[in-house]
C-alpha positions as CSV (number, residue, x, y, z in Angstrom):
1,M,0.2,-0.1,-0.2
2,N,1.6,3.7,-0.6
3,P,1.5,5.8,1.6
4,L,-1.3,8.8,1.1
5,Q,1.5,11.5,0.3
6,V,-0.1,14.7,2.3
7,T,-0.6,18.0,1.5
8,K,-2.3,20.0,2.8
9,Y,-1.0,20.9,5.7
10,D,2.7,21.8,4.3
11,Q,2.1,25.4,5.6
12,I,0.8,24.7,9.3
13,D,3.9,26.3,11.6
14,M,4.5,23.9,13.6
15,N,6.4,24.5,17.4
16,P,10.0,25.0,17.1
17,E,10.1,22.1,20.1
18,G,7.3,19.0,20.2
19,K,5.4,18.5,23.1
20,F,5.7,14.7,24.5
21,Y,2.1,13.9,26.6
22,T,2.4,9.7,28.1
23,G,0.6,8.3,30.4
24,T,-1.4,5.0,30.9
25,S,-4.6,4.3,29.7
26,G,-6.7,4.3,32.8
27,L,-5.0,5.3,36.2
28,V,-2.0,3.1,36.7
29,L,-0.1,4.1,40.5
30,P,2.9,1.7,41.2
31,V,1.4,0.6,44.7
32,A,-1.5,-0.9,45.9
33,N,-3.6,1.6,47.9
34,K,-3.0,4.8,49.1
35,L,-1.2,3.6,52.2
36,A,1.5,2.9,50.3
37,F,1.9,6.3,49.0
38,P,5.0,9.0,49.4
39,P,3.7,11.5,52.7
40,A,3.4,14.5,50.3
41,Y,0.1,12.8,48.5
42,K,-1.4,10.5,51.3
43,D,-4.1,13.4,51.5
44,K,-4.4,13.8,47.6
45,S,-6.5,11.9,45.2
46,R,-5.0,9.1,43.1
47,L,-5.1,11.3,40.3
48,S,-2.7,13.9,41.8
49,Y,0.0,10.7,43.2
50,Y,-0.2,9.5,39.1
51,A,0.0,13.7,37.9
52,S,3.0,14.1,40.2
53,M,4.6,11.4,38.1
54,F,3.7,11.5,34.3
55,N,2.1,13.9,32.3
56,S,-0.8,12.6,30.4
57,L,-3.6,10.2,31.0
58,E,-6.0,8.0,29.0
59,V,-9.0,8.3,30.3
60,N,-10.6,5.3,29.9
61,S,-13.7,5.1,32.2
62,S,-15.8,8.0,30.1
63,F,-16.0,5.0,27.2
64,Y,-18.3,3.1,29.5
65,K,-19.7,5.2,31.2
66,I,-19.2,9.1,30.0
67,P,-18.1,11.7,33.5
68,M,-20.6,14.4,34.8
69,A,-19.2,17.7,33.9
70,T,-18.5,18.0,37.5
71,T,-16.1,15.0,37.8
72,T,-14.0,16.6,35.0
73,R,-13.6,20.0,36.3
74,R,-12.7,18.7,39.9
75,W,-10.2,16.7,38.4
76,T,-8.2,19.6,36.6
77,T,-8.2,20.6,40.2
78,E,-5.9,17.9,41.2
79,V,-3.5,17.8,38.6
80,P,-0.7,20.2,37.9
81,D,-0.3,23.2,35.0
82,G,0.9,21.2,31.8
83,F,-1.0,18.2,32.6
84,K,-3.2,17.0,29.7
85,F,-6.1,14.6,30.0
86,T,-7.6,12.8,26.9
87,F,-10.3,11.4,26.6
88,K,-12.2,8.1,25.1
89,L,-15.2,8.4,23.2
90,F,-18.3,7.0,24.4
91,R,-19.0,3.2,23.4
92,G,-22.6,3.8,23.5
93,I,-21.8,6.1,20.3
94,T,-18.7,4.1,19.0
95,H,-19.8,0.3,18.9
96,N,-23.5,0.1,17.7
97,K,-24.0,-1.7,14.6
98,A,-22.9,-0.7,11.7
99,L,-22.0,2.6,14.0
100,V,-25.6,4.6,14.4
101,F,-25.6,6.9,16.7
102,E,-27.2,9.6,18.7
103,E,-26.2,13.0,17.8
104,A,-27.8,14.2,21.2
105,L,-25.1,11.3,22.7
106,V,-21.8,13.5,21.0
107,E,-23.3,16.1,22.1
108,K,-23.1,15.4,25.5
109,F,-20.1,14.2,26.0
110,M,-18.2,17.7,24.2
111,H,-19.9,19.3,26.9
112,V,-18.9,17.3,29.5
113,V,-15.0,17.0,28.3
114,D,-14.7,20.2,26.9
115,Q,-15.2,21.3,31.1
116,V,-10.8,20.5,30.8
117,G,-10.1,23.3,29.6
118,D,-6.5,24.5,28.5
119,K,-5.8,21.0,29.9
120,K,-7.6,19.4,26.5
121,G,-5.2,16.8,25.5
122,A,-6.5,14.4,22.3
123,L,-10.0,13.1,21.8
124,L,-9.5,9.4,21.2
125,V,-12.3,7.1,18.3
126,Q,-11.9,3.7,19.2
127,F,-14.0,1.5,16.5
128,P,-14.4,-2.4,17.3
129,A,-13.2,-4.9,14.7
130,S,-17.1,-5.4,14.0
131,I,-17.2,-1.9,12.3
132,H,-15.9,-1.6,8.7
133,F,-14.9,-0.2,6.0
134,D,-19.2,0.3,4.5
135,S,-19.7,2.3,7.7
136,F,-17.8,5.2,6.4
137,S,-20.9,7.1,5.8
138,Q,-21.6,6.7,9.3
139,L,-17.7,8.0,10.1
140,E,-17.8,11.1,8.4
141,H,-20.9,11.5,10.1
142,L,-19.4,11.2,13.4
143,L,-16.5,13.3,12.6
144,T,-18.6,16.0,11.4
145,I,-21.0,16.5,14.6
146,I,-18.0,16.3,16.3
147,R,-16.4,19.5,14.8
148,E,-19.6,21.4,14.9
149,Y,-18.9,20.7,18.7
150,D,-15.6,21.9,18.3
151,P,-14.9,24.3,15.6
152,K,-12.0,25.3,16.6
153,K,-9.9,21.8,16.5
154,T,-8.7,22.0,20.5
155,W,-9.4,18.4,20.7
156,Q,-6.4,16.6,18.7
157,L,-8.6,13.5,17.1
158,S,-7.5,11.0,17.1
159,I,-9.3,7.2,15.5
160,E,-8.1,3.7,15.8
161,F,-9.4,1.6,14.1
162,R,-9.7,-2.8,15.2
163,H,-10.4,-4.0,11.3
164,V,-8.5,-3.8,8.1
165,S,-10.5,-2.6,5.3
166,W,-10.3,0.9,7.1
167,Y,-6.5,1.1,5.7
168,R,-7.1,3.0,2.2
169,T,-6.8,6.3,1.0
170,E,-10.0,7.2,0.9
171,T,-9.9,6.5,4.8
172,Y,-6.9,9.1,5.1
173,K,-8.3,12.0,2.9
174,L,-11.5,11.5,4.9
175,L,-9.3,12.5,8.2
176,E,-7.0,14.2,6.1
177,R,-10.0,16.7,5.8
178,Y,-10.9,16.6,9.4
179,Y,-7.7,17.4,10.7
180,A,-8.1,13.6,12.4
181,A,-5.1,11.2,12.7
182,M,-5.5,7.5,13.1
183,V,-4.1,6.3,15.6
184,I,-1.0,4.4,15.3
185,H,-1.2,0.9,18.0
186,D,0.0,-2.5,17.8
187,M,-3.2,-4.9,17.8
188,P,-1.9,-7.4,15.4
189,K,-4.9,-8.2,13.7
190,S,-5.0,-4.7,12.7
191,I,-1.9,-3.0,12.9
192,P,-2.0,0.1,10.7
193,P,0.6,0.5,8.0
194,Q,2.7,3.1,7.7
195,V,0.9,6.7,6.4
196,S,2.9,9.4,5.5
197,S,1.1,12.8,7.6
198,R,1.7,16.5,7.9
199,L,-0.9,16.5,10.6
200,D,1.2,17.8,13.7
201,F,0.5,15.9,15.9
202,A,0.4,11.9,16.2
203,Y,-0.3,9.4,19.0
204,M,0.7,6.1,20.1
205,R,-1.1,3.2,21.7
206,F,0.5,-0.2,23.4
207,H,-1.7,-2.9,24.0
208,G,1.1,-5.3,25.3
209,P,3.5,-7.3,22.2
210,A,0.4,-9.8,21.8
211,G,-2.4,-7.6,22.1
212,D,-4.0,-8.8,25.4
213,Y,-2.9,-6.4,27.6
214,K,-0.7,-7.9,29.4
215,G,3.6,-8.7,29.1
216,G,6.0,-6.0,28.3
217,Y,8.4,-5.0,25.5
218,T,11.9,-5.2,25.8
219,D,14.7,-2.8,26.1
220,E,15.1,-2.5,22.1
221,V,11.9,-2.3,20.3
222,L,11.0,0.4,22.8
223,Q,14.1,2.2,21.4
224,E,12.9,2.1,18.2
225,Y,9.5,3.9,19.7
226,A,11.8,6.1,21.3
227,D,13.8,6.7,18.3
228,R,10.4,7.6,15.8
229,I,9.2,10.1,18.3
230,N,12.3,11.8,18.9
231,A,12.1,12.1,15.6
232,W,8.8,13.7,15.1
233,L,9.4,16.1,18.1
234,K,12.6,17.5,16.4
235,E,10.1,18.5,13.7
236,G,7.8,20.0,16.1
237,K,5.1,17.5,16.7
238,T,2.5,17.3,19.4
239,V,3.5,12.9,20.3
240,Y,0.3,11.7,22.7
241,V,1.8,8.0,23.6
242,Y,-0.5,6.0,26.0
243,F,0.1,2.4,27.6
244,N,-2.9,0.6,27.4
245,N,-0.9,-3.4,29.2
246,T,-2.2,-2.4,32.6
247,I,-2.4,-6.1,32.9
248,G,1.9,-6.9,32.0
249,D,4.6,-3.6,32.7
250,A,2.9,-0.6,31.4
251,L,4.2,1.6,34.0
252,K,8.1,0.1,33.2
253,N,7.7,0.4,30.1
254,L,6.4,3.5,30.1
255,I,9.2,4.9,32.2
256,K,11.9,3.2,29.9
257,L,10.4,5.2,27.1
258,N,10.1,8.7,29.0
259,G,14.2,8.2,29.7
260,S,14.7,7.6,26.1
261,I,13.0,11.0,25.0
262,V,15.5,13.8,24.2
263,K,14.3,16.7,26.9
């Protein structure tokens, strides 16, 4: 498959230095409970402790249930300046047969996540393997609705496909039109091809070497990804990376990768 040569964003003014946001998929801590928190965080929330170590979180709970606006507003008070929240779009929107969804749910979701204000990161839209390319028109409809509620593109929209039928020129052109990145992930049955992109951001997710949310990555594999990320950062791209092998070595792998990123 030939990479799509994207030209629409050739004139984007890249940041002189790219920004790197990284964390886990869902809030993962290195200790079993609050009793083992460092003294400075004994009276703080789990999120506050997490945010003392990492600068971003991929919120998975929003996939299962749309949180309350008061909740997302409170979260912003528990993290430092510069922290970014990435939200996973509610499954009631993305996981229905033929990608049929209620527009009102999209509006509700966008209102809730917008409460994090300047701590907005990426918006992850993940489709299951049952959603194929024949739902293309519904994908376009969904992207249209999302951008209607985010006309200034304050969310860095990122799409994760789990079926290989999506990997074609029509899809790449559609994503380009809506300023959306294709998530780079490693689920064995649907690993995306390397496609050229002029977007000023990239999004990577790690699901474990076997794609079962278990295990860990070797130092050599992590260094290969670090080299790729460092190249993007040098270009001025913002890069989001999240480890979803939370049954395995997510924290260990995250810390190792972070140590290989050129600051």
